Short mmCIF file of C-alpha atoms and ligand atoms in Angstrom, two decimals:
data_model
loop_
_atom_site.label_atom_id
_atom_site.label_comp_id
_atom_site.label_asym_id
_atom_site.label_seq_id
_atom_site.Cartn_x
_atom_site.Cartn_y
_atom_site.Cartn_z
CA MET W 328 102.53 135.56 62.27
CA LYS W 329 100.86 132.55 63.13
CA ILE W 330 101.60 129.79 60.28
CA THR W 331 98.85 127.18 59.91
CA LYS W 332 99.34 126.29 55.92
CA ILE W 333 102.52 125.67 53.93
CA CYS W 334 102.51 124.86 50.35
CA CYS W 335 105.83 123.42 48.68
CA ILE W 336 105.90 123.59 44.77
CA GLY W 337 108.03 120.58 43.64
CA ALA W 338 107.80 117.19 44.98
CA GLY W 339 111.44 116.15 44.25
CA TYR W 340 114.43 114.81 46.33
CA VAL W 341 114.21 118.17 48.37
CA GLY W 342 110.49 119.01 48.66
CA GLY W 343 109.35 115.54 49.24
CA PRO W 344 111.60 114.63 52.08
CA THR W 345 111.74 118.13 53.60
CA MET W 346 108.02 118.81 53.81
CA ALA W 347 107.49 115.28 55.19
CA VAL W 348 109.64 116.18 57.93
CA ILE W 349 108.10 119.43 58.71
CA ALA W 350 104.69 117.69 58.73
CA GLN W 351 105.81 115.17 61.13
CA LYS W 352 107.23 117.85 63.42
CA CYS W 353 104.61 120.52 63.16
CA PRO W 354 101.17 118.46 63.24
CA HIS W 355 99.49 122.00 63.77
CA ILE W 356 100.68 123.08 60.26
CA GLN W 357 98.98 121.62 56.99
CA VAL W 358 101.55 121.06 54.42
CA THR W 359 100.93 120.61 50.73
CA VAL W 360 103.49 119.63 48.21
CA VAL W 361 102.41 120.08 44.62
CA ASP W 362 104.02 119.25 41.56
CA LEU W 363 103.23 119.60 37.73
CA ASN W 364 104.22 115.73 37.42
CA THR W 365 101.22 113.76 37.83
CA GLU W 366 103.02 110.24 37.95
CA ARG W 367 105.30 111.65 40.83
CA ILE W 368 102.28 112.85 42.82
CA ALA W 369 100.52 109.76 42.36
CA ALA W 370 103.47 107.75 43.63
CA TRP W 371 103.75 110.00 46.71
CA ASN W 372 99.91 109.15 47.32
CA ASP W 373 100.42 105.34 46.53
CA GLU W 374 98.77 103.30 49.46
CA ASN W 375 102.09 101.31 49.76
CA THR W 376 104.90 103.60 51.06
CA ASP W 377 107.30 101.25 49.43
CA ASN W 378 106.26 102.78 46.15
CA ILE W 379 106.85 106.53 46.96
CA PRO W 380 109.16 107.84 44.23
CA ILE W 381 112.18 108.65 46.31
CA TYR W 382 114.26 106.17 48.31
CA GLU W 383 115.37 107.39 51.19
CA PRO W 384 116.10 105.44 54.66
CA GLY W 385 113.17 106.26 57.13
CA LEU W 386 111.43 108.15 54.59
CA ASP W 387 108.50 105.73 54.23
CA LYS W 388 107.66 105.76 57.84
CA ILE W 389 107.45 109.60 58.25
CA VAL W 390 105.32 109.53 55.11
CA ALA W 391 102.96 106.88 56.43
CA GLU W 392 102.73 108.77 59.80
CA ALA W 393 101.71 112.18 58.39
CA ARG W 394 100.29 111.86 55.26
CA GLY W 395 96.48 112.36 55.13
CA ARG W 396 96.70 113.80 58.65
CA ASN W 397 98.39 117.16 57.87
CA LEU W 398 100.77 116.25 54.87
CA PHE W 399 99.41 116.23 51.43
CA PHE W 400 100.47 115.47 47.82
CA SER W 401 98.68 117.26 44.93
CA THR W 402 98.46 118.57 41.44
CA GLU W 403 96.39 121.47 42.45
CA VAL W 404 99.08 123.99 42.47
CA ASP W 405 96.99 127.04 42.38
CA LYS W 406 94.73 125.89 45.28
CA ALA W 407 97.62 125.35 47.59
CA ILE W 408 99.42 128.56 46.67
CA ASP W 409 96.14 130.49 47.40
CA GLU W 410 95.87 128.93 50.74
CA ALA W 411 99.19 129.06 52.04
CA GLU W 412 101.00 131.65 54.31
CA ILE W 413 104.37 130.27 53.29
CA ILE W 414 105.44 129.00 49.86
CA PHE W 415 108.24 127.05 49.53
CA ILE W 416 109.84 126.95 45.85
CA SER W 417 111.75 123.74 45.73
CA VAL W 418 111.86 123.17 41.95
CA ASN W 419 114.72 121.79 39.79
CA THR W 420 117.50 124.53 38.68
CA PRO W 421 119.56 122.61 36.21
CA THR W 422 122.42 123.79 34.33
CA LYS W 423 121.52 125.49 31.12
CA THR W 424 121.43 123.49 27.91
CA TYR W 425 120.82 126.25 25.62
CA GLY W 426 121.51 130.01 24.88
CA LYS W 427 123.57 132.28 27.03
CA GLY W 428 125.44 130.51 29.59
CA LYS W 429 124.71 126.87 28.23
CA GLY W 430 126.54 124.24 30.09
CA GLN W 431 127.41 126.49 32.95
CA ALA W 432 124.55 128.94 34.10
CA ALA W 433 121.60 127.60 36.25
CA ASP W 434 118.47 127.38 34.33
CA LEU W 435 115.88 129.43 35.97
CA LYS W 436 112.80 129.12 33.94
CA TYR W 437 111.07 126.67 36.15
CA ILE W 438 111.75 129.28 39.14
CA GLU W 439 110.49 132.18 37.11
CA LEU W 440 107.38 129.92 36.35
CA CYS W 441 106.77 129.54 39.93
CA ALA W 442 107.03 133.35 40.77
CA ARG W 443 104.68 134.19 38.04
CA GLN W 444 102.14 131.58 38.97
CA ILE W 445 102.33 132.77 42.45
CA ALA W 446 101.89 136.45 41.15
CA ARG W 447 98.96 135.41 39.31
CA VAL W 448 97.09 133.62 41.97
CA ALA W 449 97.81 135.04 45.38
CA LYS W 450 95.25 137.21 47.00
CA HIS W 451 96.59 137.45 50.43
CA ASP W 452 100.22 138.48 51.73
CA LYS W 453 102.75 135.71 51.43
CA ILE W 454 105.96 134.79 52.29
CA VAL W 455 107.76 132.99 49.58
CA VAL W 456 111.17 130.81 50.37
CA GLU W 457 113.65 129.89 48.01
CA LYS W 458 114.40 126.31 48.96
CA SER W 459 116.02 125.53 45.50
CA THR W 460 119.66 126.29 45.08
CA LEU W 461 120.06 129.42 43.21
CA PRO W 462 122.46 131.91 42.09
CA VAL W 463 123.29 134.93 44.14
CA ARG W 464 120.57 137.74 43.74
CA THR W 465 118.03 135.44 42.33
CA ALA W 466 115.51 136.99 44.91
CA GLU W 467 116.00 140.24 43.22
CA ALA W 468 114.31 138.87 40.20
CA ILE W 469 111.56 136.92 42.11
CA LYS W 470 110.80 140.06 43.98
CA SER W 471 110.54 142.39 40.58
CA ILE W 472 107.90 139.61 39.39
CA LEU W 473 105.99 139.64 42.48
CA ASP W 474 105.89 143.20 43.29
CA ASN W 475 104.49 144.16 39.74
CA THR W 476 101.15 142.42 40.21
CA GLY W 477 99.31 145.68 41.02
CA ASN W 478 97.02 143.89 43.31
CA GLY W 479 98.49 145.21 46.49
CA VAL W 480 99.59 141.57 47.72
CA GLN W 481 102.54 142.07 49.90
CA PHE W 482 105.22 139.35 49.40
CA GLN W 483 108.45 138.93 51.72
CA ILE W 484 111.24 136.70 49.78
CA LEU W 485 113.32 134.58 52.04
CA SER W 486 116.44 132.28 51.24
CA ASN W 487 116.43 129.07 53.02
CA PRO W 488 118.77 126.57 51.35
CA GLU W 489 118.59 122.88 51.75
CA PHE W 490 121.76 121.27 53.17
CA LEU W 491 120.72 117.50 53.23
CA ALA W 492 122.47 115.10 51.60
CA GLU W 493 120.82 112.09 49.57
CA GLY W 494 120.85 108.67 51.33
CA THR W 495 120.88 110.58 54.54
CA ALA W 496 118.22 113.01 53.86
CA VAL W 497 115.87 112.10 56.95
CA GLU W 498 118.62 112.10 59.42
CA ASP W 499 120.11 115.25 58.15
CA LEU W 500 116.74 116.79 58.23
CA LEU W 501 115.86 115.78 61.88
CA SER W 502 119.11 116.83 63.13
CA PRO W 503 120.56 119.57 60.84
CA ASP W 504 124.08 121.17 61.52
CA ARG W 505 122.23 124.23 60.66
CA ILE W 506 119.21 125.85 59.27
CA LEU W 507 120.16 128.98 57.41
CA ILE W 508 117.48 131.69 56.54
CA GLY W 509 118.19 134.87 54.99
CA GLY W 510 115.83 137.94 54.82
CA ASN W 511 115.45 141.42 54.18
CA THR W 512 116.75 143.84 57.06
CA THR W 513 113.55 145.85 56.94
CA GLU W 514 110.72 145.27 59.91
CA GLU W 515 108.44 143.19 57.50
CA GLY W 516 111.67 140.97 56.40
CA GLN W 517 112.56 140.54 59.87
CA LYS W 518 108.67 139.26 60.81
CA ALA W 519 109.09 136.99 57.80
CA ILE W 520 112.30 135.51 59.10
CA GLN W 521 110.66 135.08 62.45
CA ALA W 522 107.97 133.23 61.24
CA LEU W 523 110.00 130.67 59.50
CA VAL W 524 112.27 130.37 62.24
CA ASP W 525 109.15 129.41 64.53
CA VAL W 526 108.45 126.68 61.98
CA TYR W 527 111.92 125.10 62.31
CA SER W 528 111.76 125.88 66.31
CA ASN W 529 109.45 123.02 66.49
CA TRP W 530 112.39 120.49 66.56
CA VAL W 531 115.75 122.50 65.75
CA SER W 532 117.51 124.10 68.73
CA PRO W 533 117.65 128.09 68.34
CA GLU W 534 121.33 128.07 68.37
CA LYS W 535 121.44 126.02 65.13
CA ILE W 536 119.22 128.44 63.34
CA LEU W 537 121.34 131.11 61.45
CA THR W 538 119.87 134.35 60.06
CA THR W 539 121.57 136.59 57.51
CA ASN W 540 120.87 138.78 54.90
CA VAL W 541 119.29 137.17 51.51
CA TRP W 542 122.53 137.23 49.46
CA SER W 543 124.71 135.70 52.24
CA SER W 544 122.27 132.89 52.33
CA GLU W 545 122.08 132.32 48.51
CA LEU W 546 125.91 132.58 48.29
CA SER W 547 126.52 130.29 51.38
CA LYS W 548 124.93 127.27 49.56
CA LEU W 549 126.88 127.42 46.59
CA THR W 550 129.83 127.81 48.64
CA ALA W 551 129.12 125.14 51.06
CA ASN W 552 128.67 122.61 47.98
CA ALA W 553 131.98 123.88 46.39
CA PHE W 554 134.10 123.53 49.44
CA LEU W 555 132.80 120.04 50.14
CA ALA W 556 133.31 119.03 46.37
CA GLN W 557 136.79 120.64 46.57
CA ARG W 558 137.78 118.29 49.13
CA ILE W 559 137.07 115.16 47.01
CA SER W 560 138.83 116.57 44.26
CA SER W 561 141.76 117.57 46.30
CA ILE W 562 141.86 113.68 47.92
CA ASN W 563 141.18 112.30 44.24
CA ALA W 564 144.20 114.46 43.06
CA MET W 565 146.30 112.73 45.60
CA SER W 566 145.06 109.31 44.87
CA GLU W 567 146.81 109.07 41.56
CA LEU W 568 150.02 110.57 43.07
CA CYS W 569 149.55 107.83 45.93
CA GLU W 570 149.51 105.17 42.90
CA LYS W 571 152.62 106.26 41.60
CA THR W 572 154.48 106.59 44.67
CA GLY W 573 153.48 103.77 46.81
CA ALA W 574 151.74 105.79 49.32
CA ASP W 575 148.15 104.55 50.30
CA VAL W 576 145.52 107.19 49.94
CA ASN W 577 143.46 105.62 52.88
CA GLU W 578 146.11 106.13 55.22
CA VAL W 579 147.05 109.78 53.87
CA ALA W 580 143.29 110.60 54.44
CA ARG W 581 143.35 109.27 57.80
CA ALA W 582 146.59 110.97 58.84
CA ILE W 583 145.51 114.36 57.61
CA GLY W 584 142.01 113.96 58.88
CA MET W 585 143.19 113.69 62.25
CA ASP W 586 144.28 117.20 61.98
CA SER W 587 141.58 118.94 63.55
CA ARG W 588 141.83 121.98 61.20
CA ILE W 589 141.37 119.58 58.32
CA GLY W 590 138.82 116.98 59.78
CA PRO W 591 138.46 113.24 58.81
CA LYS W 592 134.87 113.80 56.68
CA PHE W 593 134.56 113.90 52.81
CA LEU W 594 138.27 112.82 52.12
CA LYS W 595 137.19 109.29 50.62
CA ALA W 596 138.84 108.94 47.28
CA SER W 597 136.58 107.36 44.78
CA VAL W 598 135.76 107.25 40.92
CA GLY W 599 134.62 110.81 41.29
CA PHE W 600 131.84 112.44 42.70
CA GLY W 601 128.14 112.48 41.09
CA GLY W 602 124.73 113.66 42.17
CA SER W 603 122.58 116.52 40.73
CA CYS W 604 124.21 119.27 42.99
CA PHE W 605 127.97 119.56 43.16
CA GLN W 606 128.73 120.02 39.23
CA LYS W 607 125.67 122.03 38.69
CA ASP W 608 126.32 124.43 41.60
CA ILE W 609 129.96 124.85 40.84
CA LEU W 610 129.48 125.45 37.46
CA ASN W 611 127.09 128.08 38.32
CA LEU W 612 129.71 129.70 40.50
CA VAL W 613 132.24 129.79 37.97
CA TYR W 614 129.58 131.35 35.60
CA ILE W 615 128.73 134.08 38.09
CA ALA W 616 132.49 134.77 39.02
CA LYS W 617 132.88 134.99 35.13
CA SER W 618 130.06 137.38 34.78
CA TYR W 619 131.65 139.69 37.38
CA GLY W 620 134.93 139.54 35.35
CA LEU W 621 136.76 137.52 38.32
CA ASN W 622 138.33 135.01 36.07
CA GLU W 623 141.03 133.80 38.69
CA VAL W 624 138.20 132.93 40.77
CA ALA W 625 136.13 131.08 38.24
CA ASP W 626 139.30 129.40 36.94
CA TYR W 627 140.05 128.17 40.67
CA TRP W 628 136.69 126.58 41.16
CA GLU W 629 136.64 125.11 37.70
CA GLN W 630 139.58 122.97 38.41
CA VAL W 631 137.51 121.08 40.85
CA ILE W 632 135.20 119.80 37.97
CA ILE W 633 138.06 119.04 35.58
CA MET W 634 139.72 116.90 38.26
CA ASN W 635 136.41 115.05 38.59
CA ASP W 636 136.13 114.52 35.03
CA TYR W 637 139.67 113.34 34.85
CA GLN W 638 139.21 110.86 37.74
CA LYS W 639 136.30 109.29 36.06
CA LEU W 640 138.23 109.01 32.78
CA ARG W 641 141.37 107.74 34.56
CA PHE W 642 139.23 104.89 36.01
CA SER W 643 137.80 103.71 32.80
CA ASN W 644 141.25 103.89 30.85
CA ASN W 645 142.61 101.94 33.72
CA ILE W 646 140.03 99.11 33.06
CA VAL W 647 140.96 99.10 29.33
CA LYS W 648 144.62 99.28 29.91
CA THR W 649 144.62 96.47 32.49
CA LEU W 650 142.33 94.17 30.34
CA TYR W 651 145.33 94.03 27.81
CA ASN W 652 144.51 97.26 26.08
CA THR W 653 140.99 95.92 24.73
CA VAL W 654 137.46 95.38 26.35
CA ALA W 655 135.61 94.83 22.85
CA ASP W 656 133.05 92.12 23.57
CA LYS W 657 134.35 91.64 27.22
CA LYS W 658 131.70 91.64 29.78
CA ILE W 659 132.33 94.06 32.52
CA ALA W 660 129.93 93.80 35.59
CA PHE W 661 129.09 97.06 37.23
CA LEU W 662 128.22 96.94 40.70
CA GLY W 663 126.27 100.17 41.37
CA TRP W 664 124.83 102.58 39.39
CA ALA W 665 123.44 105.15 42.08
CA PHE W 666 125.76 108.13 42.46
CA LYS W 667 126.06 107.25 46.17
CA LYS W 668 124.66 104.41 48.45
CA ASP W 669 121.35 104.54 49.71
CA THR W 670 119.57 106.24 47.12
CA ASN W 671 117.82 105.57 43.84
CA ASP W 672 119.15 108.85 42.41
CA THR W 673 121.41 108.43 39.06
CA ARG W 674 121.86 111.96 38.28
CA GLU W 675 125.50 112.88 37.18
CA SER W 676 126.59 109.18 38.58
CA ALA W 677 130.18 108.45 37.78
CA ALA W 678 128.89 105.02 36.60
CA ILE W 679 127.04 106.75 33.68
CA TYR W 680 130.35 108.16 32.13
CA VAL W 681 132.41 105.31 32.98
CA ALA W 682 130.04 102.84 31.22
CA ASP W 683 129.88 105.55 28.09
CA GLU W 684 133.77 105.16 27.76
CA LEU W 685 133.51 101.43 28.03
CA ILE W 686 130.59 101.09 25.49
CA ASN W 687 132.98 103.13 23.07
CA GLU W 688 135.50 100.54 23.44
CA GLN W 689 132.52 98.08 22.58
CA ALA W 690 132.61 96.38 26.22
CA LYS W 691 129.15 94.75 27.20
CA ILE W 692 128.18 96.24 30.63
CA ALA W 693 126.20 94.08 32.99
CA VAL W 694 124.64 96.34 35.81
CA TYR W 695 123.43 95.52 39.12
CA ASP W 696 122.15 98.24 41.42
CA PRO W 697 119.79 97.40 44.48
CA LYS W 698 117.77 100.36 43.67
CA VAL W 699 118.07 101.34 40.15
CA SER W 700 115.99 99.69 37.18
CA GLU W 701 117.36 98.77 33.73
CA ARG W 702 115.04 101.33 32.47
CA LYS W 703 116.76 104.30 34.29
CA VAL W 704 120.16 102.76 33.54
CA LEU W 705 119.34 103.09 29.67
CA ALA W 706 117.77 106.42 30.03
CA ASP W 707 120.96 107.78 31.97
CA LEU W 708 123.02 106.71 28.88
CA ASP W 709 120.45 107.76 26.08
CA TYR W 710 120.45 111.17 27.36
CA LEU W 711 124.29 111.48 26.98
CA GLU W 712 123.46 111.17 23.07
CA THR W 713 126.58 109.46 22.37
CA ARG W 714 125.03 106.77 20.46
CA THR W 715 121.58 105.38 19.55
CA ALA W 716 119.30 104.04 22.20
CA GLU W 717 119.12 100.49 20.12
CA LYS W 718 123.09 100.51 20.22
CA ASN W 719 122.99 101.33 24.35
CA ALA W 720 120.41 98.66 24.81
CA LYS W 721 122.55 96.15 22.88
CA ASN W 722 125.62 96.88 25.06
CA VAL W 723 124.07 97.21 28.29
CA THR W 724 121.77 94.65 30.60
CA SER W 725 120.61 94.94 33.94
CA PHE W 726 120.46 92.12 36.56
CA ASN W 727 118.26 91.66 39.67
CA ASN W 728 121.32 90.32 41.54
CA ALA W 729 125.09 90.70 41.77
CA TYR W 730 125.82 86.98 41.17
CA ASP W 731 124.23 86.98 37.70
CA ALA W 732 125.65 90.17 36.54
CA CYS W 733 129.07 88.80 37.35
CA GLU W 734 128.56 85.30 35.64
CA GLY W 735 130.96 84.92 33.11
CA ALA W 736 132.58 88.48 33.52
CA HIS W 737 135.99 89.64 32.42
CA ALA W 738 135.83 92.24 35.26
CA ILE W 739 133.82 93.89 38.00
CA ALA W 740 133.85 97.61 38.75
CA ILE W 741 132.56 98.88 41.81
CA LEU W 742 130.81 102.29 41.13
CA THR W 743 128.65 102.64 44.33
CA GLU W 744 129.54 101.79 47.84
CA TRP W 745 126.38 99.69 48.66
CA ASP W 746 126.94 98.02 52.10
CA GLU W 747 125.92 94.67 50.69
CA PHE W 748 128.72 94.40 48.35
CA ALA W 749 131.46 93.96 50.99
CA ASP W 750 129.21 90.80 52.27
CA TYR W 751 128.99 88.94 49.11
CA ASP W 752 130.19 85.24 48.71
CA TRP W 753 133.41 86.60 46.78
CA GLN W 754 134.73 82.92 46.33
CA LYS W 755 131.21 82.23 44.45
CA ILE W 756 131.42 85.21 42.19
CA TYR W 757 135.29 84.28 41.43
CA ASP W 758 134.42 80.93 40.44
CA GLY W 759 131.88 82.14 37.88
CA MET W 760 134.43 84.56 36.02
CA GLN W 761 136.75 84.65 33.52
CA LYS W 762 140.44 84.31 34.62
CA PRO W 763 142.28 86.35 35.53
CA ALA W 764 139.33 87.78 37.37
CA PHE W 765 139.92 91.52 37.82
CA ILE W 766 138.09 93.72 40.24
CA PHE W 767 138.46 97.57 39.86
CA ASP W 768 137.17 98.94 43.37
CA GLY W 769 136.01 102.85 42.39
CA ARG W 770 135.01 102.98 46.25
CA ASN W 771 137.77 101.26 48.19
CA ILE W 772 135.32 99.30 50.11
CA LEU W 773 136.54 95.60 49.49
CA ASN W 774 138.92 93.59 51.51
CA LYS W 775 142.09 93.55 49.07
CA GLY W 776 143.82 90.91 51.11
CA LYS W 777 140.44 88.63 51.20
CA LEU W 778 140.14 88.92 47.45
CA GLU W 779 143.69 88.34 46.31
CA LYS W 780 143.89 85.04 48.52
CA ILE W 781 140.86 83.96 46.54
CA GLY W 782 142.81 84.63 43.34
CA PHE W 783 141.25 87.95 42.05
CA VAL W 784 143.56 90.50 40.63
CA TYR W 785 142.39 93.52 42.81
CA GLN W 786 142.98 97.30 42.00
CA ALA W 787 141.67 100.17 44.14
CA ILE W 788 141.80 103.89 43.98
CA GLY W 789 144.90 105.38 45.25
CA SER W 790 147.01 102.53 46.51
P1 LIG U 2157 113.78 117.39 41.32
O1 LIG U 2157 113.79 117.24 40.06
O2 LIG U 2157 113.90 115.99 42.14
O3 LIG U 2157 112.34 118.01 41.69
C1 LIG U 2157 111.90 119.28 41.43
C2 LIG U 2157 110.23 118.86 41.08
O4 LIG U 2157 109.75 120.23 40.55
C3 LIG U 2157 110.18 117.85 40.04
O5 LIG U 2157 109.21 117.11 40.41
C4 LIG U 2157 109.33 118.80 38.91
O6 LIG U 2157 108.32 118.37 38.35
C5 LIG U 2157 108.82 119.94 39.76
N1 LIG U 2157 108.35 121.33 39.12
C6 LIG U 2157 109.44 122.11 38.21
N2 LIG U 2157 108.74 123.13 37.69
C7 LIG U 2157 107.40 123.16 38.51
C8 LIG U 2157 106.28 124.04 38.20
N3 LIG U 2157 106.35 125.24 37.68
N4 LIG U 2157 105.32 123.77 39.26
C9 LIG U 2157 105.22 122.78 39.81
N5 LIG U 2157 106.35 121.76 39.97
C10 LIG U 2157 107.38 121.89 39.37
O7 LIG U 2157 115.03 118.17 42.19
P2 LIG U 2157 115.68 118.28 43.68
O8 LIG U 2157 116.77 117.18 43.76
O9 LIG U 2157 114.51 118.13 44.61
O10 LIG U 2157 116.19 119.61 43.84
C11 LIG U 2157 115.31 120.80 43.92
C12 LIG U 2157 116.21 122.02 44.15
O11 LIG U 2157 116.89 121.67 45.46
C13 LIG U 2157 117.29 122.32 43.25
O12 LIG U 2157 117.55 123.58 43.10
C14 LIG U 2157 118.39 121.69 43.74
O13 LIG U 2157 119.80 122.22 43.46
C15 LIG U 2157 118.29 121.93 45.35
N6 LIG U 2157 118.98 120.80 46.11
C16 LIG U 2157 118.97 119.59 45.84
C17 LIG U 2157 119.40 118.66 46.90
C18 LIG U 2157 119.50 117.15 46.47
O14 LIG U 2157 120.02 116.57 47.22
N7 LIG U 2157 119.03 116.70 45.56
C19 LIG U 2157 119.80 119.26 48.00
C20 LIG U 2157 119.90 120.52 48.46
C21 LIG U 2157 119.50 121.35 47.25
C1 LIG U 2158 125.64 117.24 48.31
C2 LIG U 2158 125.76 117.96 49.66
O1 LIG U 2158 126.53 117.18 50.61
C3 LIG U 2158 124.60 118.35 50.56
O2 LIG U 2158 124.76 119.14 51.57
C4 LIG U 2158 123.88 119.26 49.41
O3 LIG U 2158 122.39 119.76 50.09
C5 LIG U 2158 123.55 118.70 48.23
O4 LIG U 2158 124.63 118.04 47.52
P1 LIG U 2158 124.71 114.78 47.75
O5 LIG U 2158 125.07 115.05 46.40
O6 LIG U 2158 123.27 114.27 47.99
O7 LIG U 2158 124.73 116.07 48.80
O8 LIG U 2158 125.54 113.68 48.49
P2 LIG U 2158 127.27 113.88 48.83
O9 LIG U 2158 127.34 112.79 50.18
O10 LIG U 2158 127.60 115.19 49.13
O11 LIG U 2158 127.81 113.02 48.09
C6 LIG U 2158 128.33 113.61 46.67
C7 LIG U 2158 129.01 112.59 45.57
O12 LIG U 2158 130.43 112.66 46.26
C8 LIG U 2158 128.54 111.16 45.87
O13 LIG U 2158 128.89 110.84 44.36
C9 LIG U 2158 129.59 110.58 46.61
O14 LIG U 2158 129.91 109.19 46.72
C10 LIG U 2158 130.92 111.54 46.65
N1 LIG U 2158 131.75 111.58 47.62
C11 LIG U 2158 131.38 111.94 48.74
C12 LIG U 2158 133.05 111.11 47.61
O15 LIG U 2158 133.33 110.62 46.38
N2 LIG U 2158 134.04 111.17 48.79
C13 LIG U 2158 133.73 111.41 49.88
O16 LIG U 2158 134.57 111.62 50.76
C14 LIG U 2158 132.39 112.00 49.99
#
């Protein structure tokens, strides 16, 4: 099957960058990304690519190259569905906040709406691709909706989970470790798989394109995220033991990482992992395991989340304890709010939870993040519903540079590992702070020796 038109429903952190790269690498295919969110689509269409809604290094250039040529952003969902041979579903699948499975299961209402819309609009046979991260066996539900339209249109459903990490999305999309495509074992299923393989083959070498059955593909995505998050919780668990015993977690990580069976990546102790995926996907895995009665399996993975919550709380508790058991009316400067460097995404960022705890202790939080606005910081705190929006606004202020945020502060907390933090004039920052001047480095990125020489009281994670 020759593919000439692709549609992607959902112009978010996955849909936007993924489709931009497909369009760049496949100039012969017209790629249309649609979304209900008119503001987001308008931002994707902004003439100045500095204003596209997602900050990812290198993305602006790719959008500038392909947009208007064979990459389009639109709110006309029906039209794009009707025209395309392949439809990617890349909408959000957050943790349910109501009803059965509240707080654990994935909320699939947006997925179902897409399936129903495709069923209603499609007049020709289509390949529907699950790009969103979904519970294993979701394809069954999508198929059941699509197969009951009564209009004779044939659908093939593929699972093609996305493994990009934010902050390195473009790099990850251009040279992926692998592309995973799950499909039906029937002849039509295999033809659909081949059509998608052909799209990726425009820039990904064949040995990196893995094809499986649908269920393996769906479950591999949850498994990959669970394994990655589990490594962080494992090293974070060791970080507390290091602090008690005089071991240094960076040295321990290096020593174990040189074992080729363990490997060096994803062993950075931190204030805790954030992001829209790890927690949501593990909770979903826990829910699925429980729904099959696999309680030991569920408990095993839930511990990864318990450890992560504990690590965030341990960080804020330590700030309070070190500042003589009170932070009331003290200014604590937060360097970083995003859940990792090189992204403007703050979903589930550790900074939100640490700030929430410190505001409970009546601290005044001064935030500086190179890519996050005050509006976003306050919205993140308001979303927790711990206190009124007025109270949050009274306790939190954002600054557009780190020096102003740190002026007069009792302590600095490093929440995100932005590169620029290491290069600051730390003497200047020290001179403007209350003494003793404390630094709590939640990312282990600053030079302890240099800071202690200036006069800071410096505390890292795991040493
Ligand atoms: P997102 O919230 O940034 O984007 C989703 C978009 O879908 C939103 O703009 C929303 O308006 C739109 N949408 C929802 N329902 C719609 C509908 N019926 N019609 C049209 N548009 C609709 O989410 P995201 O971060 O891009 O994640 C999307 C999926 O990809 C999730 O399942 C997530 O788990 C998965 N994923 C995310 C990442 C990541 O790094 N963010 C990585 C891999 C996989
Ligand atoms: C993750 C997966 O890596 C990616 O494959 C999947 O598609 C989406 O979820 P993402 O959440 O964007 O990607 O970023 P990631 O680099 O995995 O970082 C997640 C969190 O873990 C961040 O808060 C990061 O700071 C933290 N982290 C990561 C650590 O604390 N230590 C580490 O060693 C690595």
